[in-house]
XYZ file of C-alpha atoms in Angstrom:
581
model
C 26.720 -8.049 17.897
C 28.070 -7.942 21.460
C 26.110 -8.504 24.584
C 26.905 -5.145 25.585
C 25.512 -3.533 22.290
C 22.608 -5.837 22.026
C 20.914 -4.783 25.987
C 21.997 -0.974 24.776
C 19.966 -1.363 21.578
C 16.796 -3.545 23.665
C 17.412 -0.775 26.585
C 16.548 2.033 23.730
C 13.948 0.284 21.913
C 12.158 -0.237 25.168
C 12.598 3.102 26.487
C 11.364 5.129 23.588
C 8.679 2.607 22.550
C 7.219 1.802 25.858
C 3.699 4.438 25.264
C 4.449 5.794 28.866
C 3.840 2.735 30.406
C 4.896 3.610 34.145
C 8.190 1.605 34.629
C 9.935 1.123 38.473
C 12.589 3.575 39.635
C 15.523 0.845 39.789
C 14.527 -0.386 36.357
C 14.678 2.802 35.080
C 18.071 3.333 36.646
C 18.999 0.409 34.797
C 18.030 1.718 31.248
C 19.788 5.088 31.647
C 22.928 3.250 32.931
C 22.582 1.532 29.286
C 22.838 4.426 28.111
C 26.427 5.897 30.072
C 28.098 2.511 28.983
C 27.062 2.883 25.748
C 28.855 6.237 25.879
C 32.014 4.788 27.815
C 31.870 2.112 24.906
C 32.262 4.689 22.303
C 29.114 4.427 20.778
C 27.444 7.739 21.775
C 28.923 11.503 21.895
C 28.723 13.406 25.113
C 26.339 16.245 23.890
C 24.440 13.868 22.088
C 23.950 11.284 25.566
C 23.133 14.434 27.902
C 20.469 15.590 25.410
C 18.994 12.045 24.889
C 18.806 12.048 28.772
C 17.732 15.467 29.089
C 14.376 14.311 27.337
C 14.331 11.085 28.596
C 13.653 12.409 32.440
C 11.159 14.801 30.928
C 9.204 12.783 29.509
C 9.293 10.689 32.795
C 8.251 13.187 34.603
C 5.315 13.507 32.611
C 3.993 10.633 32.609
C 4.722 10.676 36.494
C 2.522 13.104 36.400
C 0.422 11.654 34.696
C -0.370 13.868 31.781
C -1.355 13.387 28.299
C 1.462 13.362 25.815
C -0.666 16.409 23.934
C -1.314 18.121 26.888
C 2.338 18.760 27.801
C 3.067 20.273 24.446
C 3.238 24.089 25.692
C 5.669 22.686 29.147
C 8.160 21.823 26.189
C 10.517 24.757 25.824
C 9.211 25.886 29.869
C 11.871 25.144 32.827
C 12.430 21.873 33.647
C 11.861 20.694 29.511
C 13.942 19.948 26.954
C 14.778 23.264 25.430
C 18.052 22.937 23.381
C 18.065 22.049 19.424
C 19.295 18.621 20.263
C 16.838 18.087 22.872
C 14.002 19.316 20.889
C 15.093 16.969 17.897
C 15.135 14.220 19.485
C 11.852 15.038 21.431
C 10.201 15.634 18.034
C 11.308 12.066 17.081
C 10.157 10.397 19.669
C 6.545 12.084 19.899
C 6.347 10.921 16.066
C 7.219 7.251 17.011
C 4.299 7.601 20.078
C 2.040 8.992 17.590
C 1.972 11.915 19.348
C 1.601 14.449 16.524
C -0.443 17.372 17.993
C 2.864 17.735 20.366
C 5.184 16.852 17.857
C 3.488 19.788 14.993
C 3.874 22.118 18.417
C 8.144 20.685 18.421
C 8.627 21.300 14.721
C 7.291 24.457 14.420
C 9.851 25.356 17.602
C 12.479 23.877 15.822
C 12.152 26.185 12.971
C 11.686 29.486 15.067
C 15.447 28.442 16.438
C 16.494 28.023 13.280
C 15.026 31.479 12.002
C 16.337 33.164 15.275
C 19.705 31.865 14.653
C 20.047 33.698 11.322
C 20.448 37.324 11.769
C 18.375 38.859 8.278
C 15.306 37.170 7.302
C 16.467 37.572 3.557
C 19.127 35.140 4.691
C 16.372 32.085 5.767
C 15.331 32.314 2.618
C 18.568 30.274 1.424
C 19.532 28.296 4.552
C 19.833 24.519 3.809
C 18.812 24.103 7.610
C 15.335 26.336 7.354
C 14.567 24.309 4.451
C 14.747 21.142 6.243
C 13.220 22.425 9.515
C 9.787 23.094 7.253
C 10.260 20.225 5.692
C 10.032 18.619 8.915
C 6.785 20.515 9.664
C 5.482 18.601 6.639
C 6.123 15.708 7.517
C 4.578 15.846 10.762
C 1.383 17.401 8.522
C 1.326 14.192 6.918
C 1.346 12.109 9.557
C -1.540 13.919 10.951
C -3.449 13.340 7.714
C -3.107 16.758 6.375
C -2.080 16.179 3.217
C -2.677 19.190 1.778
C -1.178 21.622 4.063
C 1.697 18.883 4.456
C 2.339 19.452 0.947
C 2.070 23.519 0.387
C 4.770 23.086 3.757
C 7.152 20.807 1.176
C 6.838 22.897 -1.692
C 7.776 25.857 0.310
C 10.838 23.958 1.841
C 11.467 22.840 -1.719
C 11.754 26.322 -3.026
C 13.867 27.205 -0.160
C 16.407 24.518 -0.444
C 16.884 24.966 -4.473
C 17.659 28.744 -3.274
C 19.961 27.772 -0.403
C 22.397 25.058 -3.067
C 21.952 27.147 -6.411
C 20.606 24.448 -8.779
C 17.963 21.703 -8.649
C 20.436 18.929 -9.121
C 21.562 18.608 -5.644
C 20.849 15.632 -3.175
C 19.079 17.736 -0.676
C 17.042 18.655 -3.071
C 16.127 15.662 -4.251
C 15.263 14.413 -1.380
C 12.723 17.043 -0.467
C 11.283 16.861 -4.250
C 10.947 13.061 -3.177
C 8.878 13.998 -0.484
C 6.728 16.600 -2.592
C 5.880 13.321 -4.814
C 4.876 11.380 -1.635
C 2.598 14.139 -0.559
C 0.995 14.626 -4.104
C 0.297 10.688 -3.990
C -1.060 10.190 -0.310
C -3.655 12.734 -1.996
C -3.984 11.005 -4.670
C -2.927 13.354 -7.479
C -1.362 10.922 -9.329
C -0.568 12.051 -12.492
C 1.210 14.660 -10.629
C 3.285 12.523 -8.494
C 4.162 10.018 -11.600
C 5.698 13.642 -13.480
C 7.734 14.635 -10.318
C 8.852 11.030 -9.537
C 9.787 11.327 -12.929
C 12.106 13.989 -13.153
C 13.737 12.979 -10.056
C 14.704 9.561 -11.288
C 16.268 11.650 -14.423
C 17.807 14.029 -12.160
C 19.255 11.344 -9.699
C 20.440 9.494 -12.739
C 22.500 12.732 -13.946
C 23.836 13.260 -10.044
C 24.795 10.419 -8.903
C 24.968 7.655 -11.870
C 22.337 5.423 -13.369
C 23.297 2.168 -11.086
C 22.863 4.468 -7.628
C 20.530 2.576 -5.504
C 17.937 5.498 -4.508
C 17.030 5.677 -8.620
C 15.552 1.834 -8.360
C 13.608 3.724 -5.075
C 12.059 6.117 -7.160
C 11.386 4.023 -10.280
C 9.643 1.765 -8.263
C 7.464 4.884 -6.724
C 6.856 6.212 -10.312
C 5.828 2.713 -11.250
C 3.652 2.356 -8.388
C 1.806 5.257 -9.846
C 1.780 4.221 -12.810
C -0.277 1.145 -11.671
C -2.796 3.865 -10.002
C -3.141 5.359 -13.314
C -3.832 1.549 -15.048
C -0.419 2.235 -17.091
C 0.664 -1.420 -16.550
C 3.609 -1.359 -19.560
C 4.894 1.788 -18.001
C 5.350 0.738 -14.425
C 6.754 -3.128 -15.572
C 9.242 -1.090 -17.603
C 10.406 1.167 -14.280
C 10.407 -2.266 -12.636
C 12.170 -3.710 -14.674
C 14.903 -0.838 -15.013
C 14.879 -1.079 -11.161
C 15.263 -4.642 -10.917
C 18.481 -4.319 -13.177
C 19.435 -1.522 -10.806
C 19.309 -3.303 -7.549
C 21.014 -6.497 -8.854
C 24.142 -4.492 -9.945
C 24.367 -2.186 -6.948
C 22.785 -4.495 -4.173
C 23.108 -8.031 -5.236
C 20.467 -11.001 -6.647
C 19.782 -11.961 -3.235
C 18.683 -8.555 -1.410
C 16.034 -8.058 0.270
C 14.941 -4.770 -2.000
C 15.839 -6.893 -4.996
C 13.057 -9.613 -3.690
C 10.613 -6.460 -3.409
C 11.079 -5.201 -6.848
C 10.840 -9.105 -7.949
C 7.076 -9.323 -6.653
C 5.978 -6.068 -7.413
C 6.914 -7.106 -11.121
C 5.140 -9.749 -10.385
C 1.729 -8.177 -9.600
C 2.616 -6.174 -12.779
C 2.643 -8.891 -15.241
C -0.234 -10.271 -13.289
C -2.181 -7.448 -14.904
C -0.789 -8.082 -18.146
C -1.419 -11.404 -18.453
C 1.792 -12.918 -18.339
C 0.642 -15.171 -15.778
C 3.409 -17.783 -16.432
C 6.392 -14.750 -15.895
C 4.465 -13.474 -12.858
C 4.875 -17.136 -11.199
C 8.525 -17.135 -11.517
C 8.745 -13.593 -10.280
C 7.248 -14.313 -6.972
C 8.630 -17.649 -6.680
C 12.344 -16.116 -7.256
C 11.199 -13.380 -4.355
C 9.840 -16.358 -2.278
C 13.472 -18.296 -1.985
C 14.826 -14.785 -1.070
C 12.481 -13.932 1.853
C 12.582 -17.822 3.114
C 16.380 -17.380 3.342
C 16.583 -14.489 5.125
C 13.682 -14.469 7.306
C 12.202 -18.088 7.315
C 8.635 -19.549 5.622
C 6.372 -17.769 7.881
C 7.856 -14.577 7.545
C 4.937 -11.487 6.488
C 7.467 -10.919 3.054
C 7.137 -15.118 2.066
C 3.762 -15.254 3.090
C 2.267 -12.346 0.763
C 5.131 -14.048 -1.975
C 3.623 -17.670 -2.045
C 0.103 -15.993 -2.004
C 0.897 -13.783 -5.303
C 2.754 -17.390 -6.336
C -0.806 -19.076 -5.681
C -2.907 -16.307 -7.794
C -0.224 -16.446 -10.801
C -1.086 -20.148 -10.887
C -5.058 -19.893 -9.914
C -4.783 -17.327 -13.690
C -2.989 -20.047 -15.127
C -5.948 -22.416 -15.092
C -3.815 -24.555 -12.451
C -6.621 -24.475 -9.476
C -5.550 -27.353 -7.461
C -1.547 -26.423 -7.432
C -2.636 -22.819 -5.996
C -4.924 -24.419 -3.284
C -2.278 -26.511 -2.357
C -0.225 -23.100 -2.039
C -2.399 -22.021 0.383
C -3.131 -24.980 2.549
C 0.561 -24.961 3.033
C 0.833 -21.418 4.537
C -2.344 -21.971 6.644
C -0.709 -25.274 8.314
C 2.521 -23.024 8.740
C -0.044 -20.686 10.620
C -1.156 -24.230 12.933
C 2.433 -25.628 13.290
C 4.943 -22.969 13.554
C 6.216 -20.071 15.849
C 5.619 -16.865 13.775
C 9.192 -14.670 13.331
C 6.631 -11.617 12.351
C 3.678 -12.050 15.282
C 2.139 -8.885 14.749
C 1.424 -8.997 11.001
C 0.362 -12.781 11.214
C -2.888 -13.042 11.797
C -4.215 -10.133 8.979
C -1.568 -12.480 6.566
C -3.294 -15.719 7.389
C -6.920 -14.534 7.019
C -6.388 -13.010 3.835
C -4.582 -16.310 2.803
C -7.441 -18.395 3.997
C -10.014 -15.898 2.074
C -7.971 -17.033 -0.771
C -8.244 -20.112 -0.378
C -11.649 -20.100 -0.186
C -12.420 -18.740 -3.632
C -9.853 -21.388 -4.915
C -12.510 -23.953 -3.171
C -15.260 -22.570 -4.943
C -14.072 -23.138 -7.996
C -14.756 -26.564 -6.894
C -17.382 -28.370 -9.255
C -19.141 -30.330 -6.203
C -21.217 -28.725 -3.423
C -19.204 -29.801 -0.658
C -16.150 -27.906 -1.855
C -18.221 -24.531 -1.888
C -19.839 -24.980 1.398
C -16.375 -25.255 2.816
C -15.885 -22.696 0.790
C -18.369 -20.602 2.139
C -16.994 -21.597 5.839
C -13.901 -20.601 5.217
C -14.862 -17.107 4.060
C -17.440 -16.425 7.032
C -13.761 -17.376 9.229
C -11.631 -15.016 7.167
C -14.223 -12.469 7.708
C -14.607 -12.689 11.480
C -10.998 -12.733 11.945
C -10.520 -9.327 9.722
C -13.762 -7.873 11.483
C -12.017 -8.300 14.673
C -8.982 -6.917 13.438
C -10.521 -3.878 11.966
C -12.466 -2.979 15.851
C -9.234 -3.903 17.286
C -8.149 -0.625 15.140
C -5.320 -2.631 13.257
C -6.207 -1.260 9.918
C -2.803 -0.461 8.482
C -1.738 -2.106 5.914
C 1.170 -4.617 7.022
C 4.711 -3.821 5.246
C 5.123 -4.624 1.811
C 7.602 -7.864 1.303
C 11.265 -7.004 1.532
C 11.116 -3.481 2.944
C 14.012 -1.632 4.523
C 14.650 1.327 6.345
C 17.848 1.581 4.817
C 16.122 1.919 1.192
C 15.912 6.010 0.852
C 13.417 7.529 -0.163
C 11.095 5.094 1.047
C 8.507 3.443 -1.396
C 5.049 3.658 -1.151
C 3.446 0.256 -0.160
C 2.939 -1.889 -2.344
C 0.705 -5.217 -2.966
C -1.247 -3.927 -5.932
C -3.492 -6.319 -7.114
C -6.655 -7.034 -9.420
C -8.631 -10.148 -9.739
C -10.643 -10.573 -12.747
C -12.764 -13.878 -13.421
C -15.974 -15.200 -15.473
C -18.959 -16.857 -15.036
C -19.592 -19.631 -17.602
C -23.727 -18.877 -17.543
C -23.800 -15.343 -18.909
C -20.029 -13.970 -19.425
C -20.444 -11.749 -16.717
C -16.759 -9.769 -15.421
C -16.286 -9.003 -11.997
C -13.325 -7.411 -11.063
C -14.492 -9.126 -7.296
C -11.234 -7.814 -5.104
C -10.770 -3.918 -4.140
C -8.072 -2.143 -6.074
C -6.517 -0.196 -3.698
C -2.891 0.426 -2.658
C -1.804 -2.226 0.193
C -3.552 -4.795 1.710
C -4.762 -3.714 4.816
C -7.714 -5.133 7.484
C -10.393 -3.134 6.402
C -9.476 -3.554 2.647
C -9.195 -7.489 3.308
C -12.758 -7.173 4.641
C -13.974 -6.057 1.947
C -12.769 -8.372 -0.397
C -13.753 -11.304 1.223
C -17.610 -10.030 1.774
C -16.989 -10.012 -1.719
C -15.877 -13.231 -2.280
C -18.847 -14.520 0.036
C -21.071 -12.370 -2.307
C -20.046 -14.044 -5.075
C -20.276 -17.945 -3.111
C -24.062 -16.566 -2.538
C -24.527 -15.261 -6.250
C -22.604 -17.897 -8.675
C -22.659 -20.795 -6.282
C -25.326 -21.462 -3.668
C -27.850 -18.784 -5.342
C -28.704 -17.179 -2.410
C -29.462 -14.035 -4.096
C -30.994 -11.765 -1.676
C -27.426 -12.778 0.643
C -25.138 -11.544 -1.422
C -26.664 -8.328 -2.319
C -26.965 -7.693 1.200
C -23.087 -8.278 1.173
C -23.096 -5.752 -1.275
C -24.887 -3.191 -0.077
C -22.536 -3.542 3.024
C -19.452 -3.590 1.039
C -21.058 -0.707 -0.882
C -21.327 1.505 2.431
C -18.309 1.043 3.208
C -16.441 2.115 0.138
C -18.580 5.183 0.258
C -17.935 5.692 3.438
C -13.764 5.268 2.839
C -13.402 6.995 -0.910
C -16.076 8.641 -1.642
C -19.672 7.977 -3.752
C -16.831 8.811 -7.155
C -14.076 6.372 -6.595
C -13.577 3.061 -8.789
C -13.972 0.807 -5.641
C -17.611 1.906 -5.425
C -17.764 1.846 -9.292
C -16.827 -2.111 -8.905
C -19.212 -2.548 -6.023
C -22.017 -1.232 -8.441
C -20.646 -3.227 -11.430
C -20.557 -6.797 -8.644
C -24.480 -5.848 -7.494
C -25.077 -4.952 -11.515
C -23.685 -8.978 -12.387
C -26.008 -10.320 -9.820
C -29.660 -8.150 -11.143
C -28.680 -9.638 -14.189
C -28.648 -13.033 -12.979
C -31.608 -12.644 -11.332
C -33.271 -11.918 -14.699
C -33.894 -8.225 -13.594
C -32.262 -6.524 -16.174
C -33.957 -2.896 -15.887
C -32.288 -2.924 -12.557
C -28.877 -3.534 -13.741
C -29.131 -1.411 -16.291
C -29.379 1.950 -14.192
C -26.013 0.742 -12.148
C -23.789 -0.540 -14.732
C -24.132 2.836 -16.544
C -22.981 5.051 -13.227
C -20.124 2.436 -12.863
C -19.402 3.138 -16.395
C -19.434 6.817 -15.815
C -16.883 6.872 -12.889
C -14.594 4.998 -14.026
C -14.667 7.171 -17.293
C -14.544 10.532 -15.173
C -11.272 8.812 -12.360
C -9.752 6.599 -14.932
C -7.468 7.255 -17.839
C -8.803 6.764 -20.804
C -8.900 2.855 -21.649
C -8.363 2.098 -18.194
C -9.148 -1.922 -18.405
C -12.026 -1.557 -15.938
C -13.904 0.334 -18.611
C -13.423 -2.239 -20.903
C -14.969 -4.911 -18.469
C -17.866 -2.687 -17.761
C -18.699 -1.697 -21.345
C -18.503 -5.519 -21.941
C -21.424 -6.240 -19.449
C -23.428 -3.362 -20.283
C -22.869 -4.470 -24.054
C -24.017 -8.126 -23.152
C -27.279 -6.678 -21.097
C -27.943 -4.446 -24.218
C -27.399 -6.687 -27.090
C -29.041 -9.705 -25.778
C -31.730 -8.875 -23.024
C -32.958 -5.324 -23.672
C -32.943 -5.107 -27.824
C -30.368 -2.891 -28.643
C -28.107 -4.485 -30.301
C -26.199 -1.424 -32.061
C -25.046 0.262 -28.486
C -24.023 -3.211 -27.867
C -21.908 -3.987 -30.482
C -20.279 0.044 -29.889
C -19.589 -1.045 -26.547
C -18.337 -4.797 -27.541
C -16.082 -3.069 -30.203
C -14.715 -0.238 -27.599
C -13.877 -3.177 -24.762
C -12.102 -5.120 -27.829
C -9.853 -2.068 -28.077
C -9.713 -1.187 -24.631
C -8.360 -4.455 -24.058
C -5.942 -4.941 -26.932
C -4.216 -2.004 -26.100
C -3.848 -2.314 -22.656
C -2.838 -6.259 -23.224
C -2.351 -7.324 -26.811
C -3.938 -9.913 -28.890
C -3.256 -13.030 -26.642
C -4.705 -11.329 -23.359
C -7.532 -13.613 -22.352
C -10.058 -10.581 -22.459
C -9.248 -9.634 -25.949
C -9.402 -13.670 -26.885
C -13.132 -13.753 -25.463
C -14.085 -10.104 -27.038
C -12.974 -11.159 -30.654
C -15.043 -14.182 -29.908
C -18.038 -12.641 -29.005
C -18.120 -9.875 -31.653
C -17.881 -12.676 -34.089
C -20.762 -14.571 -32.781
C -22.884 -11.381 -33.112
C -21.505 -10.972 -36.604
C -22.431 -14.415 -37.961
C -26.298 -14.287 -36.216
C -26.731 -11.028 -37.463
């Protein structure tokens, strides 16, 4: 890249990204200039530079004036304002980048009235190509705003309209707004929904445009991330798997995507049990991301942290500790290449670290252990007021992979205590990472310091509670988060010898994961296990025990197979009960 081209890309990115901070006249002078040499330089078109400065100097004026970006939304097709489709378009683009969306809704919906006007029947909008996308725009702006619901009636609508406009389904503009229905049917979390349409547009982009195109590894990867929402864990590593394949061929064994898809397989076989296969997966993904963007990238961090919990499940405590002390002393020793993401990366790393420590046999090791949680917990508090609460990219991801994945970083922690062969599922099992989801599983891991280590009891069900409230307060009293919470406060009554009061929760745990979950989702296997424990040997009722025992056996056989650890430990147990019967 020249020196011209790279101040007319930094003059852009500063101009549209600068939030209306007020910048001087002559330095402003300066940026448009950018802009006429990058025209005399061939890079722009004429129509396309006078509209891009068209808005430019209205927005300027605005904030001159000092008005609110959602105040000036009805000044936007008014004298002196962008009023031409170009103008508008690019307006609309750069409201969605400010976050602007109340103005930018107010844009789209503009945009489409042009487009309408422009046609002379209304029959006629009913099959324009160029209707179809300017609703589907509306949508997108809906979701954005965090109206999912209206965002996708608006995408079904352009949907229809588009299929109408090209005469058949299999066309690539109509795949592309079926992609988006399948987004919009996730963010509201109708998955089984969004797993069928993903679906039938991974068949349908197959049949278009071949089974190597790159954009059917995007979609298998959505429809396994789906899959993982729905606990189908074979399902999704086979779409990985068929995606991997995909983006070697088309994209090579070193691209970035490829990396992505290598990690999320990762995670995948993490939930299978193939702990040994999930190691190589991440540590393949890891020597991609280091060469590309360097160790202390966001994409090798979250790699050699899903490298250190392959190897934690593997029984190998001290190599995954080691993991993570070596991406904390990057955090001391080097200059980040991805500052923004850093911090939320290094305090879920150390939180990691710290339930590595308290695996620790002697009491020093979980008292540091208990430091270093209380640290990662500040840090991600203070994140979380600072409003950073979005989860950080997932490894690998490019703009240039359409249609965009979901994020990713699916993951599930399961563990057990040696005492009373409690399970804890002990980390949230939501999509992304994410401040306020980091939060919450490290006052979980400090709950469980306080229960299993240091038995301060009445600490970690505080911790609890808290983490309780707040899953509430995010999903819902019905969501399996606040299911686990229950099941986590359910382990601890039971330690404490208080068994009537675990009782009461592990059955309502039991009961929302069986009314959210597919049937033999793994987390009802884990929760009939401890409420078959508290039955058959505290409370005398040994028969809905052993039902329970027997229903996490095949709970857990299906969704792993004989050699899954869980399985191993049910057979076990049910034998035990067998011979002291």
């Amino acid at each position: 890249m020249g020196a011209d081209e790279s101040y007319y890309i930094v003059a852009e990115i500063q101009i549209e990204l600068q939030e209306f901070r007020a910048v001087s006249e002559a330095r402003r002078m300066d940026l448009i200039y950018a802009y006429f040499r990058s025209f005399l330089e061939g890079r722009s078109n004429v129509r396309l530079l006078y509209s891009h400065l068209r808005v430019l100097e209205f927005l300027h004026h605005c904030r001159m004036e000092g008005k609110n970006l959602n105040e000036t939304a009805t000044e936007l097709t008014q004298k002196g304002g962008p009023a031409s489709y170009e103008e508008l378009e690019l307006l609309l683009s750069l409201l969605c980048q400010l976050k602007a969306y109340e103005s930018a809704l107010v844009v789209a919906v503009r945009l489409l009235s042009i487009t309408v006007a422009e046609i002379r029947h209304s029959s006629e909008a009913k099959k324009s190509p160029a209707v179809a996308l300017a609703v589907s725009r509306i949508s997108d702006v809906l979701v954005e705003m965090g109206e999912v619901d209206a965002a996708l009636e608006k995408k079904g609508e352009a949907l229809d309209i588009m299929k109408n406009a090209c005469d058949t389904g299999l066309h690539e503009d109509v795949l592309k707004i079926l992609n988006g229905v399948g987004v919009c049917m996730a963010l509201g979390r109708r998955h089984r929904q969004a797993l069928g349409t993903f679906k039938r547009e991974a068949e349908d982009r197959r049949n278009l445009l071949g089974p190597l195109d790159a954009s059917v590894a995007a979609v298998l990867c959505q429809s396994a991330q789906m899959c993982l929402e729905l606990r189908r864990y074979r399902e999704a590593l086979n779409d990985y798997h068929e995606a991997l394949e995909i983006r070697r061929e088309s994209l090579g064994t070193e691209s970035l995507v490829t990396a992505e898809t290598l990690n999320d397989m990762g995670l995948t076989l993490s939930l299978l049990g193939r702990f040994h296969e999930a190691f190589m997966r991440h540590e393949e993904a890891a020597r991609i991301f280091d060469a590309e963007f360097g160790v202390r990238h966001a994409s090798s961090i979250c790699a050699r942290t899903a490298m250190a919990r392959a190897l934690q499940n593997q029984g190998q405590v001290a190599e995954a500790l080691r993991e993570c002390e070596a991406v904390l002393e990057l955090g001391k020793t080097t200059e980040s290449t991805d500052p923004a993401e850093l911090p939320e990366l290094l305090a879920i790393t150390k939180g990691h670290s710290a339930e590595l420590l308290a695996m620790h046999e002697q009491q020093e090791q979980k008292e540091l252990a208990k430091t270093r949680y209380e640290e990662a917990i500040s840090e991600l508090r203070s994140i979380c007021a600072s409003g950073k609460t979005e989860p950080p990219p997932s490894p690998g991801k490019s703009k240039d992979n359409a249609p965009d994945s979901l994020a990713s970083g699916f993951g599930l922690r399961l563990y057990t205590t040696e005492s009373r062969g409690i399970l804890s599922t002990g980390l949230g099992l939501g999509y992304g990472v994410g401040s306020e989801a980091a939060l919450m599983e490290n006052l979980d891991g400090l709950a469980s310091v306080y229960q299993y280590d240091l038995e301060m009891y009445e600490a970690a069900m505080a911790l609890h509670q808290e983490v309780c409230d707040l899953r509430k307060r995010k999903f819902g009293a019905q969501h399996p988060d606040v299911a686990q919470t229950l099941t986590n406060m359910a382990n601890l009554y039971q330690l404490m010898e208080q068994e009537s009061d675990a009782l009461p929760l592990y059955r309502e745990a039991l009961a929302i994961y069986e009314a959210t979950l597919e049937p033999g989702d793994p987390l009802q296997g884990i929760t009939s296990y401890n409420l078959a424990i508290l039955l058959h040997d505290s409370l005398d009722q040994p028969e809905e025990g052993r039902q329970l025992a027997e229903k996490a056996y095949e709970i857990f056989l299906k969704a792993g197979g004989a050699e899954h650890p869980y399985s191993e430990m049910l057979r076990e147990t049910l034998s035990a009960w067998e011979e002291s019967a």
